[in-house]
PDB file of C-alpha atoms and ligand atoms in Angstrom:
ATOM      1  CA  MET A  12     -14.247  19.016  -4.658  1.00 96.00           C
ATOM      2  CA  LEU A  13     -12.276  19.702  -7.790  1.00 97.00           C
ATOM      3  CA  GLN A  14     -11.997  16.782 -10.218  1.00 98.00           C
ATOM      4  CA  LEU A  15      -9.012  16.973 -12.565  1.00 98.00           C
ATOM      5  CA  LYS A  16      -9.152  14.552 -15.469  1.00 98.00           C
ATOM      6  CA  THR A  17      -6.121  15.572 -17.492  1.00 98.00           C
ATOM      7  CA  ARG A  18      -2.507  16.402 -16.829  1.00 97.00           C
ATOM      8  CA  ALA A  19      -3.107  19.908 -18.205  1.00 97.00           C
ATOM      9  CA  GLU A  20      -5.957  20.483 -15.737  1.00 98.00           C
ATOM     10  CA  LEU A  21      -3.789  19.191 -12.907  1.00 98.00           C
ATOM     11  CA  LEU A  22      -0.805  21.382 -13.821  1.00 96.00           C
ATOM     12  CA  ALA A  23      -3.035  24.451 -14.138  1.00 96.00           C
ATOM     13  CA  ALA A  24      -4.548  23.790 -10.705  1.00 96.00           C
ATOM     14  CA  ARG A  25      -1.117  23.189  -9.125  1.00 96.00           C
ATOM     15  CA  SER A  26       0.447  26.334 -10.576  1.00 93.00           C
ATOM     16  CA  ALA A  27      -2.463  28.436  -9.281  1.00 92.00           C
ATOM     17  CA  GLU A  28      -1.867  27.261  -5.710  1.00 91.00           C
ATOM     18  CA  LYS A  29       1.939  27.179  -5.512  1.00 75.00           C
ATOM     19  CA  LYS A  30       2.260  28.523  -1.991  1.00 84.00           C
ATOM     20  CA  SER A  31      -0.067  26.130  -0.164  1.00 91.00           C
ATOM     21  CA  SER A  32       1.439  22.953   1.248  1.00 96.00           C
ATOM     22  CA  CYS A  33       0.147  19.847  -0.483  1.00 97.00           C
ATOM     23  CA  ALA A  34      -0.280  16.260   0.682  1.00 98.00           C
ATOM     24  CA  PHE A  35      -0.918  13.566  -1.908  1.00 98.00           C
ATOM     25  CA  VAL A  36      -2.664  10.206  -1.481  1.00 98.00           C
ATOM     26  CA  PRO A  37      -2.303   7.933  -4.526  1.00 98.00           C
ATOM     27  CA  THR A  38      -4.985   5.222  -4.756  1.00 98.00           C
ATOM     28  CA  MET A  39      -6.426   2.769  -7.248  1.00 98.00           C
ATOM     29  CA  GLY A  40      -9.959   3.709  -6.192  1.00 98.00           C
ATOM     30  CA  ALA A  41     -12.738   1.430  -4.899  1.00 97.00           C
ATOM     31  CA  LEU A  42     -12.221   3.540  -1.828  1.00 98.00           C
ATOM     32  CA  HIS A  43     -12.832   2.195   1.659  1.00 98.00           C
ATOM     33  CA  ALA A  44     -12.291   3.466   5.181  1.00 98.00           C
ATOM     34  CA  GLY A  45      -8.598   2.505   4.995  1.00 98.00           C
ATOM     35  CA  HIS A  46      -8.081   4.980   2.140  1.00 98.00           C
ATOM     36  CA  LEU A  47     -10.081   7.602   4.036  1.00 98.00           C
ATOM     37  CA  SER A  48      -7.784   7.195   7.052  1.00 98.00           C
ATOM     38  CA  LEU A  49      -4.886   8.193   4.761  1.00 98.00           C
ATOM     39  CA  ILE A  50      -6.820  11.235   3.563  1.00 98.00           C
ATOM     40  CA  ASP A  51      -7.521  12.257   7.181  1.00 98.00           C
ATOM     41  CA  LEU A  52      -3.792  12.045   7.860  1.00 98.00           C
ATOM     42  CA  ALA A  53      -3.077  14.090   4.741  1.00 98.00           C
ATOM     43  CA  TYR A  54      -5.355  16.890   6.040  1.00 98.00           C
ATOM     44  CA  LYS A  55      -3.394  16.923   9.308  1.00 98.00           C
ATOM     45  CA  ASN A  56      -0.172  17.528   7.410  1.00 97.00           C
ATOM     46  CA  ALA A  57      -0.972  20.025   4.665  1.00 97.00           C
ATOM     47  CA  GLU A  58      -3.303  22.798   3.576  1.00 96.00           C
ATOM     48  CA  LEU A  59      -4.283  21.095   0.325  1.00 97.00           C
ATOM     49  CA  VAL A  60      -5.034  17.434  -0.266  1.00 98.00           C
ATOM     50  CA  TYR A  61      -4.740  15.663  -3.617  1.00 98.00           C
ATOM     51  CA  VAL A  62      -6.048  12.143  -4.117  1.00 98.00           C
ATOM     52  CA  SER A  63      -5.490  10.198  -7.323  1.00 98.00           C
ATOM     53  CA  VAL A  64      -7.796   7.448  -8.476  1.00 98.00           C
ATOM     54  CA  PHE A  65      -5.919   5.483 -11.119  1.00 98.00           C
ATOM     55  CA  VAL A  66      -5.797   1.746 -11.713  1.00 98.00           C
ATOM     56  CA  ASN A  67      -2.211   1.406 -12.885  1.00 98.00           C
ATOM     57  CA  PRO A  68      -1.963  -1.199 -15.670  1.00 97.00           C
ATOM     58  CA  LYS A  69       1.823  -1.454 -15.294  1.00 96.00           C
ATOM     59  CA  GLN A  70       1.684  -3.028 -11.851  1.00 96.00           C
ATOM     60  CA  PHE A  71      -0.477  -5.979 -12.899  1.00 95.00           C
ATOM     61  CA  GLY A  72       0.971  -9.143 -14.408  1.00 93.00           C
ATOM     62  CA  PRO A  73      -0.656 -10.690 -17.504  1.00 93.00           C
ATOM     63  CA  LYS A  74      -2.523 -13.250 -15.366  1.00 91.00           C
ATOM     64  CA  GLU A  75      -3.593 -10.772 -12.692  1.00 92.00           C
ATOM     65  CA  ASP A  76      -6.866  -8.954 -12.117  1.00 92.00           C
ATOM     66  CA  PHE A  77      -6.348  -5.656 -13.994  1.00 95.00           C
ATOM     67  CA  GLY A  78      -9.471  -6.237 -16.117  1.00 95.00           C
ATOM     68  CA  THR A  79     -11.694  -7.065 -13.168  1.00 94.00           C
ATOM     69  CA  TYR A  80     -10.140  -4.779 -10.537  1.00 95.00           C
ATOM     70  CA  PRO A  81     -13.087  -2.951  -8.870  1.00 95.00           C
ATOM     71  CA  ARG A  82     -13.755   0.435 -10.438  1.00 97.00           C
ATOM     72  CA  HIS A  83     -16.383   2.605  -8.742  1.00 96.00           C
ATOM     73  CA  LEU A  84     -15.488   6.137  -9.754  1.00 98.00           C
ATOM     74  CA  ASP A  85     -18.938   7.622  -9.075  1.00 98.00           C
ATOM     75  CA  SER A  86     -19.153   6.322  -5.531  1.00 97.00           C
ATOM     76  CA  ASP A  87     -15.482   7.225  -4.950  1.00 98.00           C
ATOM     77  CA  LEU A  88     -16.184  10.800  -5.994  1.00 98.00           C
ATOM     78  CA  ALA A  89     -19.274  10.906  -3.764  1.00 98.00           C
ATOM     79  CA  LEU A  90     -17.135   9.801  -0.799  1.00 98.00           C
ATOM     80  CA  LEU A  91     -14.412  12.332  -1.575  1.00 98.00           C
ATOM     81  CA  ASP A  92     -16.918  15.135  -2.013  1.00 97.00           C
ATOM     82  CA  ARG A  93     -17.357  15.176   1.782  1.00 96.00           C
ATOM     83  CA  TYR A  94     -13.865  16.594   2.199  1.00 96.00           C
ATOM     84  CA  PRO A  95     -13.367  20.345   2.116  1.00 89.00           C
ATOM     85  CA  ASN A  96     -11.593  21.642  -0.932  1.00 90.00           C
ATOM     86  CA  ILE A  97     -10.214  18.251  -2.004  1.00 97.00           C
ATOM     87  CA  ARG A  98      -8.571  17.777  -5.420  1.00 98.00           C
ATOM     88  CA  VAL A  99      -9.126  14.439  -7.131  1.00 98.00           C
ATOM     89  CA  TYR A 100      -6.936  13.453 -10.068  1.00 98.00           C
ATOM     90  CA  THR A 101      -8.662  10.818 -12.238  1.00 98.00           C
ATOM     91  CA  PRO A 102      -6.409  10.536 -15.304  1.00 98.00           C
ATOM     92  CA  ALA A 103      -6.604   8.127 -18.223  1.00 97.00           C
ATOM     93  CA  VAL A 104      -3.555   5.910 -18.837  1.00 97.00           C
ATOM     94  CA  ASP A 105      -2.193   8.208 -21.590  1.00 96.00           C
ATOM     95  CA  GLU A 106      -2.312  11.227 -19.302  1.00 96.00           C
ATOM     96  CA  VAL A 107      -0.126   9.468 -16.746  1.00 97.00           C
ATOM     97  CA  TYR A 108       2.323   7.839 -19.137  1.00 96.00           C
ATOM     98  CA  GLY A 109       2.549  10.416 -21.900  1.00 90.00           C
ATOM     99  CA  PRO A 110       5.988  11.922 -22.622  1.00 88.00           C
ATOM    100  CA  PRO A 111       8.354  13.009 -21.171  1.00 83.00           C
ATOM    101  CA  GLN A 112       9.281   9.653 -19.673  1.00 83.00           C
ATOM    102  CA  ARG A 113      12.082   9.329 -17.193  1.00 89.00           C
ATOM    103  CA  LYS A 114      14.820   6.744 -17.351  1.00 93.00           C
ATOM    104  CA  LEU A 115      14.023   4.216 -14.635  1.00 95.00           C
ATOM    105  CA  LYS A 116      16.546   3.358 -11.942  1.00 97.00           C
ATOM    106  CA  LYS A 117      17.486  -0.192 -11.056  1.00 97.00           C
ATOM    107  CA  MET A 118      15.450  -1.207  -8.074  1.00 97.00           C
ATOM    108  CA  PRO A 119      17.049  -2.526  -4.875  1.00 97.00           C
ATOM    109  CA  ALA A 120      17.248  -6.278  -4.225  1.00 97.00           C
ATOM    110  CA  PHE A 121      14.377  -6.274  -1.715  1.00 98.00           C
ATOM    111  CA  CYS A 122      11.973  -5.459  -4.572  1.00 98.00           C
ATOM    112  CA  SER A 123      12.366  -9.013  -5.846  1.00 98.00           C
ATOM    113  CA  TRP A 124      11.515 -10.596  -2.495  1.00 98.00           C
ATOM    114  CA  TYR A 125       8.047 -11.490  -1.059  1.00 98.00           C
ATOM    115  CA  CYS A 126       5.428  -9.630  -3.160  1.00 98.00           C
ATOM    116  CA  GLY A 127       8.152  -8.974  -5.733  1.00 97.00           C
ATOM    117  CA  ALA A 128       8.817 -12.721  -6.060  1.00 97.00           C
ATOM    118  CA  SER A 129       5.156 -13.607  -6.603  1.00 96.00           C
ATOM    119  CA  ARG A 130       4.346 -10.510  -8.662  1.00 95.00           C
ATOM    120  CA  PRO A 131       7.454  -9.805 -10.768  1.00 94.00           C
ATOM    121  CA  ASP A 132       5.875  -6.823 -12.568  1.00 90.00           C
ATOM    122  CA  PHE A 133       4.536  -5.195  -9.453  1.00 96.00           C
ATOM    123  CA  PHE A 134       7.239  -2.964  -7.984  1.00 98.00           C
ATOM    124  CA  GLY A 135       8.544  -1.917 -11.412  1.00 97.00           C
ATOM    125  CA  GLY A 136       5.012  -0.723 -12.166  1.00 97.00           C
ATOM    126  CA  VAL A 137       4.849   1.030  -8.811  1.00 98.00           C
ATOM    127  CA  GLN A 138       8.100   2.860  -9.585  1.00 97.00           C
ATOM    128  CA  GLN A 139       6.763   3.989 -12.969  1.00 97.00           C
ATOM    129  CA  VAL A 140       3.417   5.235 -11.735  1.00 98.00           C
ATOM    130  CA  LEU A 141       4.796   7.022  -8.685  1.00 98.00           C
ATOM    131  CA  LEU A 142       7.458   8.804 -10.724  1.00 97.00           C
ATOM    132  CA  ALA A 143       4.808  10.039 -13.134  1.00 97.00           C
ATOM    133  CA  LEU A 144       2.356  11.040 -10.408  1.00 98.00           C
ATOM    134  CA  PHE A 145       4.960  12.685  -8.143  1.00 98.00           C
ATOM    135  CA  ASP A 146       6.352  14.658 -11.109  1.00 97.00           C
ATOM    136  CA  GLN A 147       2.882  15.827 -12.049  1.00 97.00           C
ATOM    137  CA  VAL A 148       1.427  16.582  -8.611  1.00 97.00           C
ATOM    138  CA  GLN A 149       4.671  17.814  -7.001  1.00 96.00           C
ATOM    139  CA  PRO A 150       3.413  17.389  -3.447  1.00 98.00           C
ATOM    140  CA  ASP A 151       5.230  18.253  -0.209  1.00 98.00           C
ATOM    141  CA  ASN A 152       4.035  15.055   1.501  1.00 98.00           C
ATOM    142  CA  VAL A 153       2.799  11.703   0.292  1.00 98.00           C
ATOM    143  CA  VAL A 154       0.718   9.370   2.436  1.00 98.00           C
ATOM    144  CA  PHE A 155       1.034   5.576   2.088  1.00 98.00           C
ATOM    145  CA  GLY A 156      -0.422   2.719   4.110  1.00 98.00           C
ATOM    146  CA  GLU A 157       1.694   0.382   6.199  1.00 98.00           C
ATOM    147  CA  LYS A 158      -0.619  -2.390   5.043  1.00 98.00           C
ATOM    148  CA  ASP A 159       1.524  -2.499   1.896  1.00 98.00           C
ATOM    149  CA  PHE A 160       4.647  -2.561   4.030  1.00 98.00           C
ATOM    150  CA  GLN A 161       7.043  -3.579   1.266  1.00 98.00           C
ATOM    151  CA  GLN A 162       5.579  -0.947  -1.060  1.00 98.00           C
ATOM    152  CA  LEU A 163       6.156   1.678   1.648  1.00 98.00           C
ATOM    153  CA  GLN A 164       9.877   0.793   1.639  1.00 98.00           C
ATOM    154  CA  VAL A 165       9.853   1.096  -2.171  1.00 98.00           C
ATOM    155  CA  VAL A 166       8.371   4.596  -1.825  1.00 98.00           C
ATOM    156  CA  LYS A 167      11.115   5.538   0.662  1.00 98.00           C
ATOM    157  CA  TRP A 168      13.775   4.187  -1.717  1.00 98.00           C
ATOM    158  CA  LEU A 169      12.244   6.034  -4.681  1.00 98.00           C
ATOM    159  CA  LEU A 170      12.079   9.400  -2.893  1.00 98.00           C
ATOM    160  CA  LYS A 171      15.746   9.056  -1.955  1.00 98.00           C
ATOM    161  CA  ALA A 172      16.976   7.631  -5.269  1.00 98.00           C
ATOM    162  CA  TYR A 173      15.370  10.435  -7.298  1.00 98.00           C
ATOM    163  CA  ALA A 174      16.082  13.107  -4.633  1.00 98.00           C
ATOM    164  CA  TYR A 175      12.467  14.240  -4.398  1.00 98.00           C
ATOM    165  CA  PRO A 176      11.886  17.001  -1.804  1.00 98.00           C
ATOM    166  CA  ILE A 177       8.899  15.022  -0.541  1.00 98.00           C
ATOM    167  CA  GLU A 178       8.244  13.589   2.890  1.00 98.00           C
ATOM    168  CA  VAL A 179       6.517  10.239   3.287  1.00 98.00           C
ATOM    169  CA  ILE A 180       3.863   9.805   5.954  1.00 98.00           C
ATOM    170  CA  ALA A 181       3.026   6.212   6.925  1.00 98.00           C
ATOM    171  CA  ALA A 182      -0.535   5.375   7.959  1.00 98.00           C
ATOM    172  CA  PRO A 183      -1.265   2.392  10.222  1.00 98.00           C
ATOM    173  CA  VAL A 184      -3.237  -0.569   8.873  1.00 98.00           C
ATOM    174  CA  TYR A 185      -6.948   0.193   9.056  1.00 98.00           C
ATOM    175  CA  ARG A 186      -9.056  -2.850   9.894  1.00 98.00           C
ATOM    176  CA  GLU A 187     -12.639  -4.077   9.965  1.00 98.00           C
ATOM    177  CA  LYS A 188     -14.005  -4.785  13.457  1.00 97.00           C
ATOM    178  CA  SER A 189     -13.147  -8.432  12.792  1.00 97.00           C
ATOM    179  CA  GLY A 190      -9.482  -7.483  12.371  1.00 98.00           C
ATOM    180  CA  LEU A 191      -9.492  -8.031   8.595  1.00 98.00           C
ATOM    181  CA  ALA A 192      -7.264  -5.396   6.959  1.00 98.00           C
ATOM    182  CA  MET A 193      -9.449  -3.319   4.648  1.00 98.00           C
ATOM    183  CA  SER A 194      -8.688  -3.802   0.970  1.00 97.00           C
ATOM    184  CA  SER A 195     -10.472  -3.080  -2.293  1.00 95.00           C
ATOM    185  CA  ARG A 196     -10.010  -6.773  -3.123  1.00 94.00           C
ATOM    186  CA  ASN A 197     -12.012  -7.873  -0.038  1.00 97.00           C
ATOM    187  CA  GLN A 198     -15.150  -7.358  -2.109  1.00 95.00           C
ATOM    188  CA  TYR A 199     -14.174 -10.440  -4.136  1.00 95.00           C
ATOM    189  CA  LEU A 200     -14.730 -12.509  -0.947  1.00 98.00           C
ATOM    190  CA  SER A 201     -18.075 -14.011   0.080  1.00 98.00           C
ATOM    191  CA  GLU A 202     -19.484 -13.000   3.498  1.00 97.00           C
ATOM    192  CA  ALA A 203     -18.273 -16.308   4.918  1.00 97.00           C
ATOM    193  CA  GLY A 204     -14.908 -15.692   3.248  1.00 98.00           C
ATOM    194  CA  LYS A 205     -14.595 -12.315   4.972  1.00 97.00           C
ATOM    195  CA  LEU A 206     -15.111 -13.963   8.363  1.00 97.00           C
ATOM    196  CA  GLN A 207     -12.590 -16.633   7.497  1.00 98.00           C
ATOM    197  CA  ALA A 208     -10.139 -13.990   6.218  1.00 98.00           C
ATOM    198  CA  ALA A 209     -10.185 -12.244   9.608  1.00 98.00           C
ATOM    199  CA  GLN A 210      -8.267 -15.232  10.965  1.00 98.00           C
ATOM    200  CA  LEU A 211      -5.187 -13.991   9.130  1.00 98.00           C
ATOM    201  CA  TYR A 212      -4.878 -11.049  11.514  1.00 98.00           C
ATOM    202  CA  GLN A 213      -5.762 -13.227  14.497  1.00 98.00           C
ATOM    203  CA  ILE A 214      -2.953 -15.635  13.644  1.00 98.00           C
ATOM    204  CA  LEU A 215      -0.420 -12.837  13.046  1.00 97.00           C
ATOM    205  CA  SER A 216      -1.464 -11.144  16.303  1.00 96.00           C
ATOM    206  CA  LYS A 217      -0.998 -14.387  18.172  1.00 94.00           C
ATOM    207  CA  MET A 218       2.511 -14.692  16.754  1.00 93.00           C
ATOM    208  CA  VAL A 219       3.548 -11.334  18.163  1.00 92.00           C
ATOM    209  CA  GLN A 220       1.638 -11.439  21.439  1.00 86.00           C
ATOM    210  CA  GLU A 221       1.677 -14.945  22.780  1.00 73.00           C
ATOM    211  CA  GLU A 222       4.862 -16.435  21.511  1.00 61.00           C
ATOM    212  CA  GLN A 223       7.430 -13.932  22.667  1.00 69.00           C
ATOM    213  CA  THR A 224       9.635 -16.528  24.315  1.00 77.00           C
ATOM    214  CA  LEU A 225       9.701 -19.144  21.548  1.00 88.00           C
ATOM    215  CA  PRO A 226      12.415 -19.340  18.867  1.00 91.00           C
ATOM    216  CA  LEU A 227      11.429 -17.621  15.631  1.00 93.00           C
ATOM    217  CA  GLU A 228      11.477 -20.843  13.630  1.00 93.00           C
ATOM    218  CA  GLN A 229       8.880 -22.350  15.980  1.00 93.00           C
ATOM    219  CA  VAL A 230       6.736 -19.182  15.944  1.00 94.00           C
ATOM    220  CA  LEU A 231       6.706 -19.293  12.134  1.00 95.00           C
ATOM    221  CA  SER A 232       5.969 -22.995  11.835  1.00 95.00           C
ATOM    222  CA  THR A 233       3.093 -22.775  14.351  1.00 95.00           C
ATOM    223  CA  ALA A 234       1.615 -19.823  12.458  1.00 96.00           C
ATOM    224  CA  ARG A 235       2.013 -21.558   9.078  1.00 98.00           C
ATOM    225  CA  LYS A 236       0.131 -24.588  10.393  1.00 98.00           C
ATOM    226  CA  ALA A 237      -2.600 -22.340  11.810  1.00 98.00           C
ATOM    227  CA  LEU A 238      -2.956 -20.523   8.464  1.00 98.00           C
ATOM    228  CA  VAL A 239      -3.308 -23.776   6.541  1.00 98.00           C
ATOM    229  CA  ALA A 240      -5.793 -25.114   9.134  1.00 98.00           C
ATOM    230  CA  ALA A 241      -7.828 -21.904   8.720  1.00 98.00           C
ATOM    231  CA  GLY A 242      -8.101 -22.602   4.969  1.00 98.00           C
ATOM    232  CA  PHE A 243      -5.479 -20.205   3.597  1.00 98.00           C
ATOM    233  CA  SER A 244      -2.936 -21.138   1.007  1.00 98.00           C
ATOM    234  CA  ILE A 245       0.294 -19.363   1.920  1.00 98.00           C
ATOM    235  CA  ASP A 246       2.284 -17.280  -0.537  1.00 98.00           C
ATOM    236  CA  TYR A 247       4.764 -16.139   2.114  1.00 98.00           C
ATOM    237  CA  LEU A 248       4.958 -15.638   5.846  1.00 98.00           C
ATOM    238  CA  VAL A 249       8.169 -14.013   7.044  1.00 98.00           C
ATOM    239  CA  VAL A 250       9.534 -12.081   9.972  1.00 97.00           C
ATOM    240  CA  VAL A 251      11.765  -9.293   8.699  1.00 98.00           C
ATOM    241  CA  ASP A 252      13.908  -6.392   9.760  1.00 98.00           C
ATOM    242  CA  PRO A 253      11.513  -3.434   9.269  1.00 97.00           C
ATOM    243  CA  LEU A 254      14.233  -1.235   7.744  1.00 96.00           C
ATOM    244  CA  THR A 255      16.019  -3.630   5.371  1.00 97.00           C
ATOM    245  CA  LEU A 256      13.180  -6.165   4.921  1.00 98.00           C
ATOM    246  CA  GLU A 257      15.740  -8.948   5.324  1.00 98.00           C
ATOM    247  CA  SER A 258      14.149 -12.135   6.542  1.00 98.00           C
ATOM    248  CA  LEU A 259      15.222 -12.991  10.107  1.00 96.00           C
ATOM    249  CA  ASP A 260      16.079 -16.393  11.593  1.00 92.00           C
ATOM    250  CA  VAL A 261      16.831 -15.019  15.011  1.00 90.00           C
ATOM    251  CA  LYS A 262      14.781 -12.520  16.949  1.00 89.00           C
ATOM    252  CA  LYS A 263      15.805  -8.905  17.405  1.00 90.00           C
ATOM    253  CA  ALA A 264      14.165  -6.019  19.270  1.00 89.00           C
ATOM    254  CA  ALA A 265      12.152  -4.612  16.340  1.00 92.00           C
ATOM    255  CA  MET A 266      10.690  -6.945  13.742  1.00 96.00           C
ATOM    256  CA  GLN A 267       7.818  -6.934  11.263  1.00 98.00           C
ATOM    257  CA  VAL A 268       5.683  -9.878  10.234  1.00 98.00           C
ATOM    258  CA  LEU A 269       4.724  -9.846   6.552  1.00 98.00           C
ATOM    259  CA  ALA A 270       2.176 -12.237   5.107  1.00 98.00           C
ATOM    260  CA  ALA A 271       0.480 -12.912   1.796  1.00 98.00           C
ATOM    261  CA  VAL A 272      -2.095 -15.666   1.506  1.00 98.00           C
ATOM    262  CA  TYR A 273      -4.839 -16.777  -0.860  1.00 98.00           C
ATOM    263  CA  LEU A 274      -8.434 -17.385   0.130  1.00 98.00           C
ATOM    264  CA  GLN A 275     -11.246 -18.023  -2.365  1.00 98.00           C
ATOM    265  CA  GLY A 276      -8.716 -17.140  -5.086  1.00 96.00           C
ATOM    266  CA  VAL A 277      -8.165 -13.689  -3.540  1.00 96.00           C
ATOM    267  CA  ARG A 278      -4.673 -12.583  -2.563  1.00 96.00           C
ATOM    268  CA  LEU A 279      -4.665 -10.986   0.884  1.00 98.00           C
ATOM    269  CA  ILE A 280      -1.699  -9.271   2.463  1.00 98.00           C
ATOM    270  CA  ASP A 281      -1.263  -8.147   6.038  1.00 98.00           C
ATOM    271  CA  THR A 282       1.456  -7.087   8.420  1.00 98.00           C
ATOM    272  CA  VAL A 283       1.976  -6.553  12.131  1.00 98.00           C
ATOM    273  CA  ALA A 284       4.848  -5.096  14.096  1.00 97.00           C
ATOM    274  CA  PHE A 285       6.645  -7.627  16.287  1.00 95.00           C
ATOM    275  CA  LYS A 286       8.317  -5.975  19.249  1.00 89.00           C
ATOM    276  CA  LEU A 287       9.965  -7.995  21.952  1.00 86.00           C
ATOM    277  CA  LYS A 288       8.867  -6.893  25.394  1.00 76.00           C
ATOM    278  CA  LYS A 289      12.298  -7.817  26.716  1.00 67.00           C
ATOM    279  CA  ALA A 290      15.498  -9.089  25.137  1.00 55.00           C
ATOM    280  CA  PHE A 291      15.991 -12.864  24.988  1.00 50.00           C
TER     281      PHE A 291
HETATM  282  P1  AMP B 422      -4.638   0.930  -3.206  1.00 88.49           P
HETATM  283  O1  AMP B 422      -5.815   1.716  -3.667  1.00 88.49           O
HETATM  284  O2  AMP B 422      -4.976  -0.427  -2.721  1.00 88.49           O
HETATM  285  O3  AMP B 422      -3.483   0.969  -4.186  1.00 88.49           O
HETATM  286  O4  AMP B 422      -4.111   1.662  -1.900  1.00 88.49           O
HETATM  287  C1  AMP B 422      -3.810   3.041  -1.909  1.00 88.49           C
HETATM  288  C2  AMP B 422      -3.143   3.379  -0.607  1.00 88.49           C
HETATM  289  O5  AMP B 422      -4.012   3.045   0.478  1.00 88.49           O
HETATM  290  C3  AMP B 422      -1.831   2.634  -0.362  1.00 88.49           C
HETATM  291  O6  AMP B 422      -0.909   3.515   0.265  1.00 88.49           O
HETATM  292  C4  AMP B 422      -2.249   1.532   0.586  1.00 88.49           C
HETATM  293  O7  AMP B 422      -1.205   1.065   1.419  1.00 88.49           O
HETATM  294  C5  AMP B 422      -3.305   2.249   1.397  1.00 88.49           C
HETATM  295  N1  AMP B 422      -4.222   1.309   2.038  1.00 88.49           N
HETATM  296  C6  AMP B 422      -5.014   0.392   1.426  1.00 88.49           C
HETATM  297  N2  AMP B 422      -5.693  -0.312   2.355  1.00 88.49           N
HETATM  298  C7  AMP B 422      -5.312   0.160   3.567  1.00 88.49           C
HETATM  299  C8  AMP B 422      -5.651  -0.172   4.918  1.00 88.49           C
HETATM  300  N3  AMP B 422      -6.506  -1.137   5.198  1.00 88.49           N
HETATM  301  N4  AMP B 422      -5.072   0.529   5.914  1.00 88.49           N
HETATM  302  C9  AMP B 422      -4.175   1.514   5.624  1.00 88.49           C
HETATM  303  N5  AMP B 422      -3.821   1.868   4.371  1.00 88.49           N
HETATM  304  C10 AMP B 422      -4.371   1.207   3.367  1.00 88.49           C
END
């Protein structure tokens, strides 16, 4: 493993290995098996794998958990050390955001929906950090998780808007045995909370498996009631077009369920694909 702490170290490493294909996995650390599934996918797609561990201050609102976000750099590095020849970029804030700074582009409307509505600073911060990291690492591929489904669409927009010659690889949601989507924030939950949190996936799965014939409005209202009965407070639960993220009132062949809920003060997000087995 090669740990690179500064932009200068990163640039020196990148210029020494110009010809090898490079896949990049940006993370905020507190690594779990979900992150590792992205790294495995990165190895399948490139000769060299870069992982960044950087808690990006710009994507947290003033009342959010930037100060308490889990930081476990030593155990993260121990986990990453198992991978052959991995490069781990662990910059300080100034290394990421030092000059030159690019002029930011106006983000598309969907960035103010769902997570963007509840976390107004979030996608702007994502744009800023990814621009900086993509410019510095200059990868051929980037790997992002479908768990953050809206963020994945932001990445696709950003690559196109800034004409990066980078391909995005989407990794499926990686779950605990209980079905709970893995997340660094799950460690804020008590053991009982983790069991309770698994009901989020169970309720979303039921929506897409058992209620194929019902109108969407009824599917959503049943699921909302089930979420509240399971102890969640709902931020949003929507069924969207997976390409445009527009919220749907009427079913179509390919749909995506997006959900954000609170449990024990922890914000959990999850998503499942919703495919109709036959047209109605
Ligand atoms: P984070 O460290 O939470 O910013 O996540 C870094 C990357 O890992 C993002 O692309 C996330 O979508 C992805 N990720 C986080 N949790 C999971 C999961 N349970 N399954 C798949 N990808 C994930």
